[in-house]
Coordinates of C-alpha atoms and ligand atoms in Angstrom, one line a residue:
M1 CA 106.7 131.9 114.8
A2 CA 103.7 133.9 113.4
N3 CA 100.3 133.5 115.0
L4 CA 96.8 134.5 113.9
S5 CA 95.4 135.8 117.1
T6 CA 93.3 138.9 116.9
L7 CA 91.1 141.0 119.2
Y8 CA 87.6 141.6 117.9
A9 CA 84.9 143.3 119.9
G10 CA 86.7 142.5 123.1
L11 CA 86.9 138.8 122.2
N12 CA 90.3 137.1 121.8
L13 CA 90.2 135.0 118.6
N14 CA 92.7 132.4 117.6
S15 CA 92.0 133.2 113.9
P16 CA 90.5 136.3 112.3
I17 CA 88.1 134.0 110.3
I18 CA 84.7 133.8 111.9
A19 CA 81.9 131.5 110.7
S20 CA 79.1 133.9 109.8
S21 CA 75.5 133.5 110.9
S22 CA 73.9 130.9 108.6
G23 CA 72.6 127.4 108.5
L24 CA 76.1 126.3 109.1
T25 CA 76.0 127.5 112.6
D26 CA 72.6 126.2 113.8
N27 CA 73.7 123.0 115.4
V28 CA 76.4 122.0 117.9
Q29 CA 78.0 119.3 115.7
N30 CA 78.7 121.7 112.9
I31 CA 80.1 124.2 115.4
I32 CA 82.5 121.6 116.7
E33 CA 83.6 120.8 113.1
L34 CA 84.1 124.5 112.4
E35 CA 86.3 124.9 115.5
K36 CA 88.4 121.9 114.3
A37 CA 88.7 123.6 110.9
G38 CA 90.1 126.6 112.6
V39 CA 87.5 129.4 112.8
G40 CA 88.2 132.0 115.5
A41 CA 84.5 132.2 116.5
V42 CA 81.1 131.4 115.3
V43 CA 78.0 133.6 114.9
L44 CA 75.0 131.4 115.5
K45 CA 72.2 131.3 113.0
S46 CA 70.0 134.3 113.8
I47 CA 66.8 134.1 115.8
F48 CA 64.4 136.4 113.9
E49 CA 62.4 139.2 115.5
E50 CA 59.3 138.1 113.7
E51 CA 59.7 134.5 115.0
I52 CA 60.2 135.9 118.5
L53 CA 57.1 138.1 118.3
M54 CA 55.0 135.3 116.8
E55 CA 56.1 133.0 119.6
M56 CA 55.4 135.6 122.2
D57 CA 51.9 135.9 120.8
Q58 CA 51.4 132.1 121.0
I59 CA 52.7 132.1 124.5
K60 CA 50.3 134.9 125.4
Q61 CA 47.5 132.7 124.0
Q62 CA 48.6 129.8 126.1
M63 CA 48.8 132.1 129.1
V64 CA 45.1 132.9 129.1
G65 CA 43.8 131.9 132.5
K66 CA 47.3 131.6 133.9
P67 CA 48.7 134.0 136.5
Y68 CA 51.5 135.1 134.1
V69 CA 51.0 138.2 132.1
F70 CA 52.9 139.6 129.1
P71 CA 55.6 140.9 129.2
E72 CA 56.8 138.6 132.0
T73 CA 57.2 136.0 129.3
K74 CA 60.7 135.3 130.5
D75 CA 59.4 134.0 133.8
Y76 CA 57.0 131.8 131.9
L77 CA 59.9 130.5 129.8
D78 CA 61.8 129.6 132.9
E79 CA 58.9 127.8 134.5
E80 CA 57.2 125.9 131.7
P81 CA 59.0 122.8 130.4
H82 CA 58.0 123.1 126.8
E83 CA 60.1 123.1 123.7
D84 CA 59.9 126.4 121.9
L85 CA 62.0 128.4 119.6
I86 CA 63.5 130.7 122.1
R87 CA 64.2 127.9 124.5
A88 CA 65.8 125.9 121.7
Y89 CA 68.0 128.9 120.8
L90 CA 69.1 129.4 124.4
R91 CA 69.9 125.7 124.5
L92 CA 72.0 125.9 121.4
I93 CA 74.0 128.6 123.1
K94 CA 74.5 126.6 126.3
E95 CA 75.4 123.4 124.4
S96 CA 77.8 125.1 122.0
K97 CA 79.6 126.8 124.9
Q98 CA 80.1 123.4 126.6
A99 CA 81.3 121.8 123.4
V100 CA 83.9 124.3 122.1
Q101 CA 86.5 126.7 123.3
I102 CA 86.0 129.4 120.7
P103 CA 83.7 132.4 121.4
I104 CA 80.0 131.9 120.6
I105 CA 78.3 135.0 119.2
A106 CA 74.5 134.9 119.3
S107 CA 72.6 136.7 116.5
I108 CA 69.3 138.5 116.5
N109 CA 67.8 139.5 113.2
C110 CA 65.8 142.7 113.9
I111 CA 63.7 145.0 111.9
S112 CA 62.2 147.1 114.7
N113 CA 62.5 148.4 118.2
Q114 CA 59.8 146.2 119.8
K115 CA 59.1 144.3 123.0
W116 CA 61.4 141.4 122.1
T117 CA 64.5 143.1 123.4
Y118 CA 64.4 141.2 126.8
L119 CA 65.8 138.3 124.8
A120 CA 69.2 139.9 124.8
E121 CA 69.4 139.3 128.6
E122 CA 68.3 135.7 128.2
I123 CA 71.1 135.2 125.6
Q124 CA 73.6 136.6 128.0
K125 CA 72.4 134.3 130.8
A126 CA 72.7 131.3 128.5
G127 CA 76.4 132.1 128.2
A128 CA 76.9 133.7 124.8
D129 CA 80.2 135.6 124.5
A130 CA 78.6 138.4 122.5
I131 CA 75.5 139.4 120.6
E132 CA 75.4 140.4 117.0
L133 CA 72.3 142.4 116.0
N134 CA 71.6 142.1 112.3
L135 CA 69.7 145.3 111.6
F136 CA 67.9 144.0 108.6
N137 CA 65.4 146.4 107.2
L138 CA 65.4 147.1 103.5
P139 CA 64.4 150.8 103.4
S140 CA 62.0 150.3 100.6
N141 CA 59.0 152.1 102.2
S142 CA 59.0 155.5 100.5
E143 CA 56.9 157.0 103.4
I144 CA 59.5 156.4 106.1
P145 CA 62.1 159.1 106.1
A146 CA 65.8 158.2 106.6
D147 CA 66.1 159.9 110.0
E148 CA 63.1 158.0 111.4
L149 CA 64.6 154.7 110.5
E150 CA 68.1 155.7 111.7
E151 CA 66.7 156.9 115.0
M152 CA 64.8 153.7 115.5
Y153 CA 67.9 151.6 115.0
L154 CA 70.1 153.8 117.2
V155 CA 67.6 153.6 120.0
L156 CA 67.3 149.9 119.6
V157 CA 71.1 149.4 119.7
E158 CA 71.5 151.6 122.7
K159 CA 68.7 149.7 124.5
I160 CA 70.4 146.4 123.9
V161 CA 73.9 147.7 124.9
D162 CA 72.3 149.0 128.2
L163 CA 70.6 145.6 128.9
V164 CA 73.7 143.4 128.7
T165 CA 77.3 143.4 129.8
I166 CA 78.7 141.2 127.0
P167 CA 79.9 142.9 123.8
V168 CA 77.2 143.9 121.4
T169 CA 78.1 144.1 117.7
I170 CA 75.9 145.2 114.7
K171 CA 75.7 143.9 111.2
I172 CA 74.4 146.5 108.9
S173 CA 73.6 147.2 105.3
Q174 CA 75.0 149.9 103.1
Y175 CA 71.6 151.5 102.6
Y176 CA 72.1 154.8 104.6
T177 CA 72.0 158.3 103.2
A178 CA 75.2 159.4 105.0
F179 CA 77.0 156.2 105.7
G180 CA 80.1 157.6 107.3
Q181 CA 78.2 159.7 109.7
M182 CA 75.9 156.7 110.6
L183 CA 79.0 154.6 111.4
E184 CA 80.1 157.4 113.7
R185 CA 76.7 157.5 115.4
Y186 CA 76.5 153.7 115.8
S187 CA 80.0 153.7 117.4
K188 CA 78.7 156.2 120.0
T189 CA 76.0 153.7 121.2
G190 CA 78.6 151.5 122.8
V191 CA 78.7 148.7 120.3
K192 CA 82.1 147.0 120.2
G193 CA 82.0 145.8 116.6
I194 CA 80.5 146.6 113.3
V195 CA 80.1 144.0 110.6
L196 CA 80.0 145.3 107.0
F197 CA 77.8 144.3 105.3
N198 CA 74.7 142.1 105.8
R199 CA 73.7 140.7 102.5
Y200 CA 70.1 140.8 101.4
Y201 CA 68.5 137.9 99.8
S202 CA 68.1 139.2 96.2
P203 CA 65.3 137.7 94.1
D204 CA 65.7 137.2 90.4
I205 CA 63.2 137.0 87.6
D206 CA 62.6 133.8 85.6
I207 CA 61.8 135.1 82.1
N208 CA 60.3 131.7 81.0
T209 CA 57.8 131.4 83.8
Q210 CA 57.6 135.1 84.3
Q211 CA 57.8 134.7 88.0
V212 CA 60.0 136.1 90.7
S213 CA 62.5 133.3 91.5
G214 CA 65.0 132.8 94.3
A215 CA 68.6 133.5 93.4
F216 CA 72.0 134.8 94.5
I217 CA 71.9 133.0 97.9
L218 CA 75.7 132.7 97.9
S219 CA 78.0 135.6 97.3
S220 CA 80.8 135.9 94.7
P221 CA 84.3 137.1 95.5
A222 CA 83.7 140.4 93.6
E223 CA 81.5 141.5 96.5
I224 CA 84.4 142.3 98.7
A225 CA 84.8 145.7 97.0
L226 CA 82.2 147.5 99.0
P227 CA 83.1 146.3 102.5
L228 CA 86.8 146.7 101.6
R229 CA 86.4 150.3 100.8
W230 CA 84.3 151.1 103.8
I231 CA 86.5 149.3 106.2
A232 CA 89.6 151.0 104.8
L233 CA 87.8 154.4 105.0
S234 CA 86.6 153.9 108.6
S235 CA 88.8 151.5 110.5
E236 CA 91.0 154.2 112.0
S237 CA 88.6 157.1 112.3
I238 CA 85.7 155.2 113.9
N239 CA 86.4 153.9 117.4
V240 CA 85.0 150.4 117.0
D241 CA 86.3 147.0 115.6
F242 CA 85.3 146.1 112.1
A243 CA 84.6 142.7 110.6
A244 CA 84.0 142.1 106.9
S245 CA 81.2 140.1 105.6
S246 CA 80.2 139.5 101.9
G247 CA 82.4 138.0 99.4
V248 CA 85.3 136.8 101.5
H249 CA 86.3 133.6 99.7
S250 CA 90.0 133.2 100.1
G251 CA 93.1 133.7 102.2
E252 CA 94.0 136.6 99.9
D253 CA 90.7 138.3 100.8
V254 CA 91.5 137.9 104.5
V255 CA 94.9 139.6 104.1
K256 CA 93.3 142.4 102.2
F257 CA 90.7 143.1 104.9
L258 CA 93.4 143.0 107.6
L259 CA 95.5 145.5 105.7
A260 CA 92.4 147.7 105.3
G261 CA 92.0 147.6 109.1
A262 CA 89.5 144.9 109.8
S263 CA 89.9 143.0 113.0
A264 CA 88.2 139.9 111.6
V265 CA 86.3 138.6 108.6
Q266 CA 83.1 136.5 108.5
V267 CA 82.6 133.7 106.0
A268 CA 79.5 131.7 104.9
S269 CA 79.3 131.2 101.1
V270 CA 82.8 129.9 100.7
I271 CA 82.1 127.2 103.4
Y272 CA 78.8 126.3 101.7
K273 CA 80.7 126.0 98.4
K274 CA 83.9 124.2 99.5
G275 CA 83.3 122.8 103.0
N276 CA 84.9 123.5 106.3
S277 CA 88.4 122.6 105.1
V278 CA 88.5 125.9 103.2
V279 CA 88.9 127.7 106.6
T280 CA 92.0 125.6 107.3
E281 CA 93.4 126.5 103.9
M282 CA 92.6 130.2 104.4
N283 CA 94.3 130.3 107.8
A284 CA 97.4 128.5 106.3
F285 CA 97.5 131.1 103.5
V286 CA 97.4 134.0 105.9
L287 CA 100.2 132.5 108.0
D288 CA 102.3 131.9 104.9
W289 CA 101.8 135.4 103.7
M290 CA 102.8 136.7 107.2
K291 CA 106.0 134.6 107.1
T292 CA 106.9 135.8 103.6
H293 CA 106.4 139.5 104.7
Q294 CA 108.1 138.9 108.1
Y295 CA 105.1 139.7 110.3
K296 CA 104.7 137.8 113.5
L297 CA 101.4 139.2 114.6
I298 CA 98.3 140.5 112.8
S299 CA 98.7 143.7 114.7
D300 CA 102.1 144.3 112.9
F301 CA 100.2 145.0 109.6
R302 CA 96.6 145.5 110.4
G303 CA 95.4 148.8 109.0
K304 CA 98.6 149.4 107.0
L305 CA 96.5 150.3 104.0
S306 CA 93.6 152.0 105.7
Y307 CA 92.6 155.4 104.6
K308 CA 94.5 157.2 107.3
S309 CA 97.7 155.2 107.0
L310 CA 98.2 155.9 103.3
N311 CA 100.2 158.7 101.8
N312 CA 97.7 158.8 99.1
P313 CA 94.3 158.2 100.8
A314 CA 92.6 159.3 97.6
S315 CA 93.1 155.8 96.3
W316 CA 90.1 154.8 98.3
E317 CA 88.1 157.7 97.0
R318 CA 87.2 159.5 93.8
T319 CA 90.6 160.4 92.2
Q320 CA 91.5 156.8 91.6
F321 CA 88.1 156.3 90.0
M322 CA 88.8 159.1 87.5
R323 CA 92.3 157.8 86.7
E324 CA 91.4 154.1 86.4
F325 CA 88.3 154.6 84.3
R326 CA 90.0 157.1 82.0
N327 CA 92.8 154.7 81.2
F328 CA 90.8 151.5 81.1
L329 CA 91.5 149.6 77.9
K330 CA 93.5 152.3 76.2
Ligands
FMN1 C1 72.1 130.1 103.7 C2 72.4 131.3 104.4 C3 71.7 131.6 105.6 C4 72.0 132.8 106.2 N1 71.4 133.1 107.4 C5 71.7 134.3 108.1 C6 71.1 134.6 109.4 O1 70.3 133.8 109.9 N2 71.5 135.7 110.0 C7 72.4 136.6 109.4 O2 72.8 137.6 110.0 N3 73.0 136.3 108.2 C8 72.7 135.2 107.6 N4 73.2 134.9 106.4 C9 74.2 135.9 105.8 C10 75.6 135.6 106.1 O3 75.8 135.6 107.5 C11 76.6 136.5 105.4 O4 76.5 137.8 106.0 C12 76.4 136.6 103.9 O5 76.2 135.4 103.4 C13 77.6 137.3 103.3 O6 78.8 136.5 103.6 P1 79.4 135.5 102.6 O7 79.8 136.2 101.4 O8 80.6 134.9 103.3 O9 78.4 134.5 102.3 C14 73.0 133.7 105.7 C15 73.6 133.4 104.5 C16 73.4 132.2 103.9 C17 74.1 131.9 102.6

């Protein structure tokens, strides 16, 4: 009898499908429903660095005249019975842990290496099974050189890895000058998993109002191409588990990523579009596919089509590009 268990970032998952950080994972009831539908884990909606810093500022204001001083904000949080964002986030972790069996991965959306990092310890104390850091900085500032940004992130990640004993994973973008080398450097920080890729909110332009408008909130299946390539290229050479994010919409996509060497996939858009039951269908598809191909465990085929496992690894690189494009529509 085939089963879908997989090991991702030191966590035992009953399914390789993880509910991605989003509005779907910001309350306990949804998390219970997602577990029933068959997700292997959930990544909670992120707490954002800017929100944390803003709240710390407010707390600082409230602390005027009190014997607590910044940065001992955490003592304040423990002692003052008020409802705030951080407290609510920690409560979400605690309540989710009580309500479900699946691992709960907390998520911090960070853009810099500032004083908020103590929060990682609070998250661990609240019972999270892992922390995902969403390193979310669109490198659009032409005055900041690549190495400065990269160094800032590496220092931040190392700092968080040192602060906690639970696994730390990172969710990153593709916007690096030497992506392969950056993956290698991240893997040396002690992170247990890398999620490829975070997906930036991409604005559109409304030509009637001539205004910038919101668009492309949900992904399309074609978006798997980029993470698929990078996971196939890196899964066996970089010593860390990979999870795919962006464009995973079907059971077929899950199988593709496992063959490329991913340990798990993360899904958000497809659940927004089709509801939780799509997870049940995707799990059933993967199981069926495994039965057809006589695999009992994911480890029997995971990475079979990764760069290193192929006789012709060039199919993930340039040669294939030249062949396919030359012959297209001939
Ligand atoms: C409505 C919405 C809210 C999201 N909020 C977060 C978030 O708080 N933190 C985060 O890391 N990613 C967030 N994401 C990104 C998703 O976790 C995911 O990486 C992205 O949507 C690509 O995966 P998909 O193709 O399965 O949707 C959000 C996505 C959506 C659609």
